[in-house]
């Protein structure tokens, strides 16, 4: 299983001071050197953390696969086509949310998403759709022509350790199975931490996990390199 490290919150910290520390580029470099399989960043409409210059510098200066998370807007599509990241994950975006709250509703916006992903796919970008673990959304994702989905693990993560954990976990397992049976490559992420991530290994054939907040949080105390290596150990060898 691969690990993409989401470094948005290094930018959150940087922007809190309005200066250049901590450096997002340095963070991407350390993650890559620690063995991360990819760097993930979410360029939000309001640029509250990652900004345009960050993604272009990561792409040009860091020897690591870049996964650009973005909303399905014309502005973001233009940036992606100029940046040409290895991967693009299409996420829903609400202005006031603290973080991405739910999955992209592909089913209700089938035509829009079909059209939106076309130029990205033509540009050979590995497009992924960030969706809730439901059969309806998985089958709608299949119809768009993308090869990847990322299953939203937020509900599972929140339910971890409670009476709802099993139910939320099963939804991920079933959605992943249906997706793979329909030829999709399945990634997962959101809210995963050093405890609840272990169960991702019970889901057959998961390709990649994208994890951010917990790694950056751990890095505050342990150092980024150690934080990434510990997660890599869990993801790859445990
Ligand atoms: N995957 C996607 C699509 C996301 O939007 C996010 C959050 O930006 C993550 C993964 C990482 O979530 P977390 O920071 O909770 O690990």
CSV table of C-alpha atoms and ligand atoms in Angstrom, one decimal:
chain,number,residue,atom,x,y,z
A,1,UNK,CA,0.0,0.0,0.0
A,2,UNK,CA,1.3,3.5,-0.9
A,3,UNK,CA,1.3,6.5,1.4
A,4,UNK,CA,0.7,10.1,0.2
A,5,UNK,CA,1.4,12.7,2.8
A,6,UNK,CA,-0.8,15.7,2.9
A,7,UNK,CA,1.2,18.7,3.9
A,8,UNK,CA,-1.5,21.4,3.9
A,9,UNK,CA,-1.2,22.0,7.6
A,10,UNK,CA,2.5,23.0,7.3
A,11,UNK,CA,1.1,25.8,5.1
A,12,UNK,CA,-1.6,26.5,7.7
A,13,UNK,CA,1.1,27.1,10.3
A,14,UNK,CA,3.2,29.2,7.9
A,15,UNK,CA,0.2,31.4,6.9
A,16,UNK,CA,-0.7,31.9,10.6
A,17,UNK,CA,2.5,34.0,10.8
A,18,UNK,CA,2.2,35.4,7.3
A,19,UNK,CA,5.9,34.7,6.6
A,20,UNK,CA,7.9,31.8,5.2
A,21,UNK,CA,8.3,29.4,8.1
A,22,UNK,CA,7.7,26.5,8.2
A,23,UNK,CA,8.6,25.9,4.6
A,24,UNK,CA,6.2,23.8,2.6
A,25,UNK,CA,8.9,22.9,0.1
A,26,UNK,CA,11.2,21.7,2.9
A,27,UNK,CA,8.3,19.7,4.3
A,28,UNK,CA,7.7,18.1,0.9
A,29,UNK,CA,11.4,17.3,0.6
A,30,UNK,CA,11.6,15.7,4.1
A,31,UNK,CA,8.5,13.6,3.4
A,32,UNK,CA,10.0,12.4,0.1
A,33,UNK,CA,13.3,11.6,1.7
A,34,UNK,CA,11.6,9.7,4.5
A,35,UNK,CA,10.1,7.5,1.8
A,36,UNK,CA,6.6,8.9,1.2
A,37,UNK,CA,5.2,7.7,-2.1
A,38,UNK,CA,3.5,11.0,-2.8
A,39,UNK,CA,2.9,14.6,-1.7
A,40,UNK,CA,-0.7,15.6,-1.4
A,41,UNK,CA,-1.9,19.2,-1.3
A,42,UNK,CA,-5.3,20.8,-1.4
A,43,UNK,CA,-5.4,24.1,-3.3
A,44,UNK,CA,-8.5,25.6,-1.9
A,45,UNK,CA,-10.5,28.4,-3.6
A,46,UNK,CA,-9.7,30.7,-0.6
A,47,UNK,CA,-6.0,29.7,-0.5
A,48,UNK,CA,-6.3,29.3,3.2
A,49,UNK,CA,-3.3,27.1,3.4
A,50,UNK,CA,-1.6,25.9,0.2
A,51,UNK,CA,-1.1,28.6,-2.4
A,52,UNK,CA,-0.4,28.4,-6.1
A,53,UNK,CA,3.3,29.0,-5.8
A,54,UNK,CA,3.6,26.0,-3.4
A,55,UNK,CA,2.2,23.5,-5.8
A,56,UNK,CA,4.3,24.7,-8.7
A,57,UNK,CA,7.5,24.7,-6.6
A,58,UNK,CA,6.7,21.2,-5.2
A,59,UNK,CA,6.1,19.9,-8.8
A,60,UNK,CA,9.4,21.5,-10.1
A,61,UNK,CA,11.7,21.1,-7.1
A,62,UNK,CA,10.7,17.9,-5.3
A,63,UNK,CA,11.3,14.5,-6.7
A,64,UNK,CA,8.1,12.9,-5.6
A,65,UNK,CA,4.7,12.3,-7.1
A,66,UNK,CA,2.3,15.2,-6.6
A,67,UNK,CA,-1.4,14.7,-5.9
A,68,UNK,CA,-3.4,17.9,-6.3
A,69,UNK,CA,-6.7,17.9,-4.4
A,70,UNK,CA,-9.1,20.5,-5.9
A,71,UNK,CA,-12.7,21.4,-6.4
A,72,UNK,CA,-14.4,20.9,-9.7
A,73,UNK,CA,-14.2,24.6,-10.8
A,74,UNK,CA,-12.9,26.1,-14.1
A,75,UNK,CA,-10.2,28.0,-12.2
A,76,UNK,CA,-8.8,24.7,-10.7
A,77,UNK,CA,-9.0,22.9,-14.0
A,78,UNK,CA,-6.9,25.5,-15.6
A,79,UNK,CA,-4.3,25.4,-12.9
A,80,UNK,CA,-4.2,21.5,-13.1
A,81,UNK,CA,-3.7,21.6,-16.8
A,82,UNK,CA,-0.8,24.1,-16.4
A,83,UNK,CA,0.7,22.3,-13.4
A,84,UNK,CA,0.3,18.8,-14.8
A,85,UNK,CA,0.5,16.9,-11.5
A,86,UNK,CA,0.8,13.1,-11.6
A,87,UNK,CA,-2.6,12.9,-9.9
A,88,UNK,CA,-5.6,15.1,-9.2
A,89,UNK,CA,-8.2,14.3,-6.7
A,90,UNK,CA,-11.5,16.0,-7.2
A,91,UNK,CA,-13.1,17.0,-3.8
A,92,UNK,CA,-16.2,18.9,-2.8
A,93,UNK,CA,-15.5,22.3,-1.3
A,94,UNK,CA,-17.6,24.5,1.0
A,95,UNK,CA,-16.3,27.9,1.8
A,96,UNK,CA,-17.0,27.7,5.6
A,97,UNK,CA,-15.9,24.1,6.3
A,98,UNK,CA,-12.9,23.5,8.5
A,99,UNK,CA,-11.9,20.5,6.3
A,100,UNK,CA,-13.5,18.5,3.5
A,101,UNK,CA,-16.7,17.4,5.2
A,102,UNK,CA,-18.1,14.8,2.9
A,103,UNK,CA,-17.5,13.0,-0.4
A,104,UNK,CA,-18.1,14.5,-3.9
A,105,UNK,CA,-21.7,13.8,-5.0
A,106,UNK,CA,-20.9,12.4,-8.4
A,107,UNK,CA,-24.3,10.7,-8.8
A,108,UNK,CA,-26.2,14.0,-8.7
A,109,UNK,CA,-23.7,15.8,-10.9
A,110,UNK,CA,-23.0,13.0,-13.3
A,111,UNK,CA,-22.9,15.1,-16.5
A,112,UNK,CA,-20.9,17.9,-14.9
A,113,UNK,CA,-18.2,15.6,-13.5
A,114,UNK,CA,-18.0,13.6,-16.7
A,115,UNK,CA,-17.2,16.8,-18.6
A,116,UNK,CA,-15.0,18.2,-15.9
A,117,UNK,CA,-12.6,15.3,-15.8
A,118,UNK,CA,-12.3,14.9,-19.6
A,119,UNK,CA,-9.5,17.4,-20.3
A,120,UNK,CA,-7.6,16.2,-17.3
A,121,UNK,CA,-7.8,12.6,-18.4
A,122,UNK,CA,-6.8,13.6,-21.9
A,123,UNK,CA,-3.7,15.3,-20.3
A,124,UNK,CA,-2.8,11.9,-18.8
A,125,UNK,CA,-3.4,13.0,-15.3
A,126,UNK,CA,-4.5,10.2,-12.9
A,127,UNK,CA,-7.8,11.7,-11.9
A,128,UNK,CA,-9.4,10.4,-8.7
A,129,UNK,CA,-12.8,11.2,-7.2
A,130,UNK,CA,-13.1,11.6,-3.5
A,131,UNK,CA,-16.4,9.9,-2.7
A,132,UNK,CA,-18.3,8.5,0.3
A,133,UNK,CA,-18.3,4.7,0.5
A,134,UNK,CA,-21.6,4.0,-1.2
A,135,UNK,CA,-22.4,1.8,-4.2
A,136,UNK,CA,-24.3,4.6,-5.9
A,137,UNK,CA,-21.3,6.9,-5.8
A,138,UNK,CA,-18.9,4.2,-6.9
A,139,UNK,CA,-21.0,3.3,-9.9
A,140,UNK,CA,-21.3,7.0,-10.8
A,141,UNK,CA,-17.5,7.3,-10.6
A,142,UNK,CA,-17.1,4.4,-13.0
A,143,UNK,CA,-19.3,6.2,-15.5
A,144,UNK,CA,-17.0,9.3,-15.5
A,145,UNK,CA,-14.1,7.3,-17.1
A,146,UNK,CA,-11.7,7.9,-14.2
A,147,UNK,CA,-9.4,5.1,-13.1
A,148,UNK,CA,-9.2,6.1,-9.4
A,149,UNK,CA,-11.4,6.8,-6.5
A,150,UNK,CA,-10.5,7.9,-3.0
A,151,UNK,CA,-12.9,6.6,-0.4
A,152,UNK,CA,-13.7,9.1,2.3
A,153,UNK,CA,-12.7,7.5,5.6
A,154,UNK,CA,-14.0,10.3,7.8
A,155,UNK,CA,-17.1,8.5,9.1
A,156,UNK,CA,-15.1,5.4,9.9
A,157,UNK,CA,-12.4,7.5,11.6
A,158,UNK,CA,-14.9,9.3,13.7
A,159,UNK,CA,-16.7,6.0,14.6
A,160,UNK,CA,-13.5,4.2,15.5
A,161,UNK,CA,-13.7,2.7,18.9
A,162,UNK,CA,-17.5,3.3,19.1
A,163,UNK,CA,-20.5,1.0,18.4
A,164,UNK,CA,-20.7,2.3,14.8
A,165,UNK,CA,-17.1,1.4,13.9
A,166,UNK,CA,-18.0,-2.0,12.3
A,167,UNK,CA,-20.8,-0.5,10.2
A,168,UNK,CA,-18.7,2.3,8.9
A,169,UNK,CA,-15.8,-0.1,8.2
A,170,UNK,CA,-18.0,-2.5,6.3
A,171,UNK,CA,-19.2,0.4,4.1
A,172,UNK,CA,-15.5,1.0,3.1
A,173,UNK,CA,-14.9,-2.7,2.5
A,174,UNK,CA,-18.0,-3.1,0.3
A,175,UNK,CA,-17.4,0.1,-1.7
A,176,UNK,CA,-13.8,-0.9,-2.3
A,177,UNK,CA,-14.8,-4.3,-3.5
A,178,UNK,CA,-17.5,-3.0,-5.9
A,179,UNK,CA,-15.0,-0.4,-7.2
A,180,UNK,CA,-12.3,-2.9,-7.9
A,181,UNK,CA,-14.8,-5.3,-9.5
A,182,UNK,CA,-15.6,-2.4,-11.9
A,183,UNK,CA,-12.0,-1.8,-12.7
A,184,UNK,CA,-11.2,1.1,-10.4
A,185,UNK,CA,-8.1,1.6,-8.4
A,186,UNK,CA,-9.0,2.5,-4.8
A,187,UNK,CA,-7.3,5.0,-2.5
A,188,UNK,CA,-8.6,6.1,0.9
A,189,UNK,CA,-8.1,8.9,3.3
A,190,UNK,CA,-9.4,11.5,5.7
A,191,UNK,CA,-9.2,11.4,9.5
A,192,UNK,CA,-6.9,8.4,9.6
A,193,UNK,CA,-4.5,8.3,12.5
A,194,UNK,CA,-1.9,6.1,14.1
A,195,UNK,CA,-4.6,3.9,15.7
A,196,UNK,CA,-7.5,3.7,13.2
A,197,UNK,CA,-5.2,3.3,10.2
A,198,UNK,CA,-4.4,-0.4,11.0
A,199,UNK,CA,-7.8,-1.6,9.8
A,200,UNK,CA,-7.2,-0.2,6.3
A,201,UNK,CA,-5.0,-3.2,5.9
A,202,UNK,CA,-8.1,-5.4,6.2
A,203,UNK,CA,-9.5,-3.9,3.0
A,204,UNK,CA,-8.3,-6.0,0.1
A,205,UNK,CA,-6.4,-4.3,-2.7
A,206,UNK,CA,-6.3,-0.7,-1.4
A,207,UNK,CA,-3.8,1.2,-3.4
A,208,UNK,CA,-2.9,4.3,-1.4
A,209,UNK,CA,-3.8,6.2,1.8
A,210,UNK,CA,-3.6,9.9,1.9
A,211,UNK,CA,-2.9,11.1,5.4
A,212,UNK,CA,-2.2,14.6,6.7
A,213,UNK,CA,-3.4,16.0,9.9
A,214,UNK,CA,-2.2,13.2,12.2
A,215,UNK,CA,1.3,13.1,10.7
A,216,UNK,CA,1.8,16.9,10.9
A,217,UNK,CA,0.4,16.8,14.5
A,218,UNK,CA,2.8,14.0,15.4
A,219,UNK,CA,5.6,15.9,13.8
A,220,UNK,CA,5.1,18.8,16.2
A,221,UNK,CA,6.4,16.5,19.0
A,222,UNK,CA,8.4,13.9,17.2
A,223,UNK,CA,9.8,15.4,14.0
A,224,UNK,CA,8.5,15.1,10.5
A,225,UNK,CA,10.9,12.4,9.4
A,226,UNK,CA,10.1,10.2,12.3
A,227,UNK,CA,6.4,10.8,11.9
A,228,UNK,CA,6.4,9.8,8.2
A,229,UNK,CA,8.6,6.7,8.9
A,230,UNK,CA,6.3,5.5,11.6
A,231,UNK,CA,3.3,5.8,9.3
A,232,UNK,CA,5.2,4.1,6.4
A,233,UNK,CA,6.1,1.2,8.7
A,234,UNK,CA,2.4,0.7,9.5
A,235,UNK,CA,1.3,1.1,6.0
A,236,UNK,CA,4.0,-1.1,4.4
A,237,UNK,CA,5.3,-3.7,6.9
A,238,UNK,CA,3.0,-4.3,9.9
B,1,LIG,N1,-7.8,12.9,1.3
B,1,LIG,C1,-8.6,14.0,0.9
B,1,LIG,C2,-9.3,13.9,-0.4
B,1,LIG,C3,-8.6,15.1,1.7
B,1,LIG,O1,-9.4,16.2,1.4
B,1,LIG,C4,-7.9,15.2,2.9
B,1,LIG,C5,-7.9,16.4,3.8
B,1,LIG,O2,-7.4,17.5,3.0
B,1,LIG,C6,-7.1,14.1,3.2
B,1,LIG,C7,-7.1,12.9,2.4
B,1,LIG,C8,-6.3,14.0,4.5
B,1,LIG,O3,-7.1,14.1,5.6
B,1,LIG,P1,-6.4,14.2,7.0
B,1,LIG,O4,-5.7,15.5,7.1
B,1,LIG,O5,-7.6,14.1,8.0
B,1,LIG,O6,-5.4,13.0,7.2
